[in-house]
PDB file of C-alpha atoms in Angstrom:
ATOM      1  CA  MET A   1      32.324  22.647 -37.732  1.00  0.00           C
ATOM      2  CA  PRO A   2      32.121  21.149 -33.862  1.00  0.00           C
ATOM      3  CA  GLU A   3      32.919  17.702 -33.907  1.00  0.00           C
ATOM      4  CA  THR A   4      29.710  15.377 -33.556  1.00  0.00           C
ATOM      5  CA  ARG A   5      31.489  12.034 -32.570  1.00  0.00           C
ATOM      6  CA  SER A   6      33.588  11.285 -29.986  1.00  0.00           C
ATOM      7  CA  ARG A   7      35.922   8.022 -28.472  1.00  0.00           C
ATOM      8  CA  VAL A   8      34.415   6.366 -25.508  1.00  0.00           C
ATOM      9  CA  GLY A   9      35.813   3.748 -23.555  1.00  0.00           C
ATOM     10  CA  LEU A  10      33.353   1.436 -21.651  1.00  0.00           C
ATOM     11  CA  HIS A  11      34.272  -1.850 -19.110  1.00  0.00           C
ATOM     12  CA  VAL A  12      30.718  -3.317 -20.186  1.00  0.00           C
ATOM     13  CA  ASN A  13      29.714  -6.975 -18.177  1.00  0.00           C
ATOM     14  CA  GLY A  14      33.950  -7.208 -17.415  1.00  0.00           C
ATOM     15  CA  GLY A  15      34.975  -6.350 -20.998  1.00  0.00           C
ATOM     16  CA  ARG A  16      36.438  -3.291 -22.186  1.00  0.00           C
ATOM     17  CA  HIS A  17      34.823  -1.546 -25.315  1.00  0.00           C
ATOM     18  CA  GLU A  18      36.516   1.425 -27.210  1.00  0.00           C
ATOM     19  CA  LEU A  19      33.841   2.532 -29.770  1.00  0.00           C
ATOM     20  CA  ASP A  20      33.603   5.888 -32.003  1.00  0.00           C
ATOM     21  CA  VAL A  21      29.806   7.256 -31.385  1.00  0.00           C
ATOM     22  CA  ASP A  22      28.028  10.276 -32.184  1.00  0.00           C
ATOM     23  CA  HIS A  23      27.388  12.536 -29.293  1.00  0.00           C
ATOM     24  CA  ARG A  24      23.451  11.806 -29.591  1.00  0.00           C
ATOM     25  CA  VAL A  25      23.635   8.066 -29.041  1.00  0.00           C
ATOM     26  CA  THR A  26      22.286   6.946 -25.499  1.00  0.00           C
ATOM     27  CA  LEU A  27      23.761   4.556 -23.430  1.00  0.00           C
ATOM     28  CA  LEU A  28      21.004   2.017 -23.968  1.00  0.00           C
ATOM     29  CA  ASP A  29      21.456   2.548 -27.721  1.00  0.00           C
ATOM     30  CA  LEU A  30      25.015   1.854 -27.585  1.00  0.00           C
ATOM     31  CA  LEU A  31      24.763  -1.124 -25.625  1.00  0.00           C
ATOM     32  CA  ARG A  32      21.700  -2.236 -28.362  1.00  0.00           C
ATOM     33  CA  GLU A  33      23.035  -1.066 -31.484  1.00  0.00           C
ATOM     34  CA  HIS A  34      26.864  -1.208 -31.168  1.00  0.00           C
ATOM     35  CA  LEU A  35      27.332  -4.229 -28.901  1.00  0.00           C
ATOM     36  CA  GLY A  36      24.520  -6.240 -29.434  1.00  0.00           C
ATOM     37  CA  LEU A  37      23.558  -6.653 -25.731  1.00  0.00           C
ATOM     38  CA  THR A  38      19.573  -6.594 -26.074  1.00  0.00           C
ATOM     39  CA  GLY A  39      18.469  -7.328 -22.588  1.00  0.00           C
ATOM     40  CA  ALA A  40      18.083  -3.734 -21.538  1.00  0.00           C
ATOM     41  CA  LYS A  41      14.588  -3.038 -23.428  1.00  0.00           C
ATOM     42  CA  LYS A  42      13.704   0.487 -25.182  1.00  0.00           C
ATOM     43  CA  GLY A  43      10.342   1.159 -23.674  1.00  0.00           C
ATOM     44  CA  CYS A  44       9.192   4.575 -22.842  1.00  0.00           C
ATOM     45  CA  ASP A  45      12.486   6.203 -24.228  1.00  0.00           C
ATOM     46  CA  HIS A  46      11.597   8.678 -21.314  1.00  0.00           C
ATOM     47  CA  GLY A  47      12.960   7.100 -18.423  1.00  0.00           C
ATOM     48  CA  GLN A  48       9.483   6.377 -16.819  1.00  0.00           C
ATOM     49  CA  CYS A  49       8.961   2.725 -17.321  1.00  0.00           C
ATOM     50  CA  GLY A  50      12.610   1.162 -16.247  1.00  0.00           C
ATOM     51  CA  ALA A  51      12.785  -1.262 -18.855  1.00  0.00           C
ATOM     52  CA  CYS A  52      15.896  -0.055 -19.839  1.00  0.00           C
ATOM     53  CA  THR A  53      17.654  -0.043 -16.177  1.00  0.00           C
ATOM     54  CA  VAL A  54      20.905  -1.217 -16.152  1.00  0.00           C
ATOM     55  CA  LEU A  55      23.881  -0.769 -13.422  1.00  0.00           C
ATOM     56  CA  VAL A  56      26.367   1.987 -14.231  1.00  0.00           C
ATOM     57  CA  ASP A  57      29.167   2.040 -11.761  1.00  0.00           C
ATOM     58  CA  GLY A  58      27.264  -0.267  -9.277  1.00  0.00           C
ATOM     59  CA  ARG A  59      24.114   2.191  -9.272  1.00  0.00           C
ATOM     60  CA  ARG A  60      20.734   1.967 -11.330  1.00  0.00           C
ATOM     61  CA  ALA A  61      20.483   3.886 -14.101  1.00  0.00           C
ATOM     62  CA  ASN A  62      17.823   4.408 -16.755  1.00  0.00           C
ATOM     63  CA  SER A  63      20.032   3.871 -19.664  1.00  0.00           C
ATOM     64  CA  CYS A  64      17.726   5.613 -22.093  1.00  0.00           C
ATOM     65  CA  LEU A  65      18.445   8.829 -20.575  1.00  0.00           C
ATOM     66  CA  LEU A  66      22.455   8.713 -20.296  1.00  0.00           C
ATOM     67  CA  LEU A  67      24.478  10.311 -23.308  1.00  0.00           C
ATOM     68  CA  ALA A  68      27.023   7.667 -23.734  1.00  0.00           C
ATOM     69  CA  VAL A  69      29.920   9.907 -24.352  1.00  0.00           C
ATOM     70  CA  ALA A  70      29.074  11.356 -20.879  1.00  0.00           C
ATOM     71  CA  HIS A  71      30.195   7.529 -19.429  1.00  0.00           C
ATOM     72  CA  ASP A  72      33.481   7.301 -20.685  1.00  0.00           C
ATOM     73  CA  GLY A  73      35.376   5.072 -18.265  1.00  0.00           C
ATOM     74  CA  ALA A  74      32.208   3.991 -16.597  1.00  0.00           C
ATOM     75  CA  ARG A  75      31.576   0.294 -15.525  1.00  0.00           C
ATOM     76  CA  VAL A  76      28.176  -1.193 -17.090  1.00  0.00           C
ATOM     77  CA  THR A  77      26.434  -4.319 -15.964  1.00  0.00           C
ATOM     78  CA  THR A  78      23.512  -5.232 -17.813  1.00  0.00           C
ATOM     79  CA  VAL A  79      21.235  -8.297 -17.456  1.00  0.00           C
ATOM     80  CA  GLU A  80      23.647 -10.377 -19.475  1.00  0.00           C
ATOM     81  CA  GLY A  81      26.067  -9.820 -17.105  1.00  0.00           C
ATOM     82  CA  LEU A  82      24.610 -10.399 -14.097  1.00  0.00           C
ATOM     83  CA  GLY A  83      25.143 -13.977 -13.945  1.00  0.00           C
ATOM     84  CA  GLY A  84      27.182 -15.361 -11.098  1.00  0.00           C
ATOM     85  CA  ASP A  85      28.028 -18.488  -9.352  1.00  0.00           C
ATOM     86  CA  GLY A  86      24.388 -20.033  -9.391  1.00  0.00           C
ATOM     87  CA  ALA A  87      23.032 -22.831 -11.351  1.00  0.00           C
ATOM     88  CA  GLY A  88      23.792 -22.591 -15.260  1.00  0.00           C
ATOM     89  CA  GLY A  89      25.570 -19.316 -14.270  1.00  0.00           C
ATOM     90  CA  LEU A  90      22.620 -17.414 -12.937  1.00  0.00           C
ATOM     91  CA  HIS A  91      22.433 -14.684 -10.632  1.00  0.00           C
ATOM     92  CA  PRO A  92      20.489 -15.592  -7.498  1.00  0.00           C
ATOM     93  CA  LEU A  93      17.940 -12.859  -8.378  1.00  0.00           C
ATOM     94  CA  GLN A  94      17.684 -14.471 -11.848  1.00  0.00           C
ATOM     95  CA  GLU A  95      17.442 -18.023  -9.969  1.00  0.00           C
ATOM     96  CA  ALA A  96      14.425 -16.455  -7.299  1.00  0.00           C
ATOM     97  CA  PHE A  97      12.672 -14.782 -10.388  1.00  0.00           C
ATOM     98  CA  MET A  98      12.146 -18.304 -12.010  1.00  0.00           C
ATOM     99  CA  GLU A  99      11.294 -19.981  -8.662  1.00  0.00           C
ATOM    100  CA  ARG A 100       8.866 -17.383  -7.701  1.00  0.00           C
ATOM    101  CA  ASP A 101       7.312 -17.076 -11.720  1.00  0.00           C
ATOM    102  CA  ALA A 102       8.248 -13.270 -11.379  1.00  0.00           C
ATOM    103  CA  PHE A 103       7.823 -12.516 -15.150  1.00  0.00           C
ATOM    104  CA  GLN A 104       4.969 -12.801 -17.549  1.00  0.00           C
ATOM    105  CA  CYS A 105       5.579 -11.378 -20.916  1.00  0.00           C
ATOM    106  CA  GLY A 106       9.576 -11.112 -19.782  1.00  0.00           C
ATOM    107  CA  TYR A 107       9.718  -7.373 -21.211  1.00  0.00           C
ATOM    108  CA  CYS A 108      10.479  -5.644 -18.123  1.00  0.00           C
ATOM    109  CA  THR A 109      12.279  -8.496 -16.506  1.00  0.00           C
ATOM    110  CA  PRO A 110      16.092  -7.423 -17.590  1.00  0.00           C
ATOM    111  CA  GLY A 111      15.289  -4.174 -16.015  1.00  0.00           C
ATOM    112  CA  GLN A 112      13.591  -5.667 -12.779  1.00  0.00           C
ATOM    113  CA  LEU A 113      16.757  -7.591 -12.471  1.00  0.00           C
ATOM    114  CA  CYS A 114      19.246  -4.860 -12.718  1.00  0.00           C
ATOM    115  CA  SER A 115      16.999  -2.741 -10.226  1.00  0.00           C
ATOM    116  CA  ALA A 116      16.757  -5.295  -7.762  1.00  0.00           C
ATOM    117  CA  ALA A 117      20.813  -6.035  -8.158  1.00  0.00           C
ATOM    118  CA  GLY A 118      21.368  -2.513  -7.437  1.00  0.00           C
ATOM    119  CA  LEU A 119      18.897  -2.268  -4.701  1.00  0.00           C
ATOM    120  CA  LEU A 120      20.330  -5.282  -2.693  1.00  0.00           C
ATOM    121  CA  ALA A 121      23.895  -3.452  -3.509  1.00  0.00           C
ATOM    122  CA  GLU A 122      22.357  -0.287  -1.978  1.00  0.00           C
ATOM    123  CA  ALA A 123      21.490  -2.158   0.880  1.00  0.00           C
ATOM    124  CA  ALA A 124      24.375  -4.195   1.432  1.00  0.00           C
ATOM    125  CA  ALA A 125      26.638  -0.910   1.698  1.00  0.00           C
ATOM    126  CA  ASP A 126      24.298   0.965   4.103  1.00  0.00           C
ATOM    127  CA  PRO A 127      22.283  -1.810   6.025  1.00  0.00           C
ATOM    128  CA  GLY A 128      20.437   0.951   8.396  1.00  0.00           C
ATOM    129  CA  ALA A 129      19.439   3.079   5.334  1.00  0.00           C
ATOM    130  CA  ALA A 130      17.781  -0.283   3.629  1.00  0.00           C
ATOM    131  CA  ASP A 131      14.033  -1.061   3.998  1.00  0.00           C
ATOM    132  CA  LEU A 132      13.892  -4.499   2.463  1.00  0.00           C
ATOM    133  CA  SER A 133      10.047  -5.003   3.836  1.00  0.00           C
ATOM    134  CA  ARG A 134       7.544  -5.647   1.112  1.00  0.00           C
ATOM    135  CA  SER A 135       6.362  -2.142   1.311  1.00  0.00           C
ATOM    136  CA  GLY A 136      10.236  -0.841   1.095  1.00  0.00           C
ATOM    137  CA  ILE A 137      11.393  -3.018  -1.982  1.00  0.00           C
ATOM    138  CA  ALA A 138       7.978  -2.254  -3.744  1.00  0.00           C
ATOM    139  CA  GLU A 139       8.588   1.608  -3.137  1.00  0.00           C
ATOM    140  CA  ALA A 140      12.508   0.929  -4.254  1.00  0.00           C
ATOM    141  CA  MET A 141      11.291  -0.732  -7.300  1.00  0.00           C
ATOM    142  CA  SER A 142       8.469   1.468  -8.265  1.00  0.00           C
ATOM    143  CA  GLY A 143      10.117   2.863 -11.293  1.00  0.00           C
ATOM    144  CA  ASN A 144      10.066  -0.355 -12.911  1.00  0.00           C
ATOM    145  CA  LEU A 145       6.612  -1.107 -14.411  1.00  0.00           C
ATOM    146  CA  CYS A 146       5.184  -4.497 -15.371  1.00  0.00           C
ATOM    147  CA  ARG A 147       2.287  -3.927 -17.509  1.00  0.00           C
ATOM    148  CA  CYS A 148       1.387  -8.114 -16.622  1.00  0.00           C
ATOM    149  CA  GLY A 149       1.278  -7.277 -12.936  1.00  0.00           C
ATOM    150  CA  ALA A 150       3.764  -9.743 -11.755  1.00  0.00           C
ATOM    151  CA  TYR A 151       4.767  -7.337  -8.727  1.00  0.00           C
ATOM    152  CA  PRO A 152       3.685  -9.455  -5.771  1.00  0.00           C
ATOM    153  CA  ARG A 153       6.143 -11.948  -7.186  1.00  0.00           C
ATOM    154  CA  ILE A 154       8.735  -9.834  -8.096  1.00  0.00           C
ATOM    155  CA  VAL A 155       8.775  -8.587  -4.546  1.00  0.00           C
ATOM    156  CA  ASP A 156       8.819 -12.111  -3.378  1.00  0.00           C
ATOM    157  CA  ALA A 157      11.873 -12.837  -5.310  1.00  0.00           C
ATOM    158  CA  VAL A 158      13.818  -9.981  -4.124  1.00  0.00           C
ATOM    159  CA  GLN A 159      12.507 -10.677  -0.509  1.00  0.00           C
ATOM    160  CA  ASP A 160      13.876 -14.165  -1.131  1.00  0.00           C
ATOM    161  CA  VAL A 161      17.583 -13.212  -2.236  1.00  0.00           C
ATOM    162  CA  ALA A 162      17.780 -10.173   0.468  1.00  0.00           C
ATOM    163  CA  ALA A 163      17.011 -12.827   3.195  1.00  0.00           C
ATOM    164  CA  MET A 164      19.771 -15.108   1.762  1.00  0.00           C
ATOM    165  CA  SER A 165      22.198 -12.013   1.863  1.00  0.00           C
ATOM    166  CA  GLN A 166      21.366 -11.074   5.214  1.00  0.00           C
ATOM    167  CA  ALA A 167      21.704 -14.757   6.256  1.00  0.00           C
ATOM    168  CA  ASP A 168      25.251 -14.714   4.944  1.00  0.00           C
ATOM    169  CA  ALA A 169      26.494 -11.727   6.575  1.00  0.00           C
ATOM    170  CA  PRO A 170      27.318 -13.066   9.826  1.00  0.00           C
ATOM    171  CA  VAL A 171      29.400 -15.562   8.311  1.00  0.00           C
ATOM    172  CA  ARG A 172      30.872 -13.358   6.068  1.00  0.00           C
ATOM    173  CA  ALA A 173      31.737 -10.401   8.749  1.00  0.00           C
ATOM    174  CA  ARG A 174      33.027 -13.631  10.956  1.00  0.00           C
ATOM    175  CA  ALA A 175      35.363 -14.716   8.336  1.00  0.00           C
ATOM    176  CA  GLN A 176      36.658 -11.054   7.551  1.00  0.00           C
ATOM    177  CA  ALA A 177      37.116 -10.187  11.192  1.00  0.00           C
ATOM    178  CA  PRO A 178      40.731  -9.442  12.253  1.00  0.00           C
ATOM    179  CA  GLY A 179      42.309 -12.308  14.368  1.00  0.00           C
ATOM    180  CA  ASP A 180      43.745 -11.628  18.122  1.00  0.00           C
ATOM    181  CA  GLY A 181      47.140 -11.228  16.366  1.00  0.00           C
ATOM    182  CA  ARG A 182      48.100 -14.782  17.603  1.00  0.00           C
ATOM    183  CA  VAL A 183      49.164 -17.136  14.810  1.00  0.00           C
ATOM    184  CA  GLY A 184      46.345 -19.248  13.263  1.00  0.00           C
ATOM    185  CA  ALA A 185      43.602 -17.161  15.155  1.00  0.00           C
TER     186      ALA A 185
END
């Protein structure tokens, strides 16, 4: 009889986890049921609503469609792991969502946040390919549904953080630029 379970090692929100899981367990179910990380939501279970969006190796992914065993060794970031150096350990996107009131019931918010974080990371990696206009952000976030209709505020929040990131880019570039070879240059 073929083996139906495997040992899977994942880096989730900065911590290493080794789990023995059934081959049919999705990444979403592993996060929620095995690790107790309930931020990613089970919405449609078909990859159409985006409520389960997490970052896998830095890229946006619908965790309901991914088998956990296929991602052995992957680095996964959930909404619980987004927190940064902001007030109360919040990611700038989380702060912007609060400031812009970019959520109503909150069900889609974790997926929206992870999708937006992935979008901004994609834009930072390839600025020429990123369209961070209102319509560009709306298109890039179109895989995340909001039944409450908070889309305009979600786009506002993402634009706020994108503008902050773009304003910081020249400062970071100057700080990382090599000197002219002189000591203290």
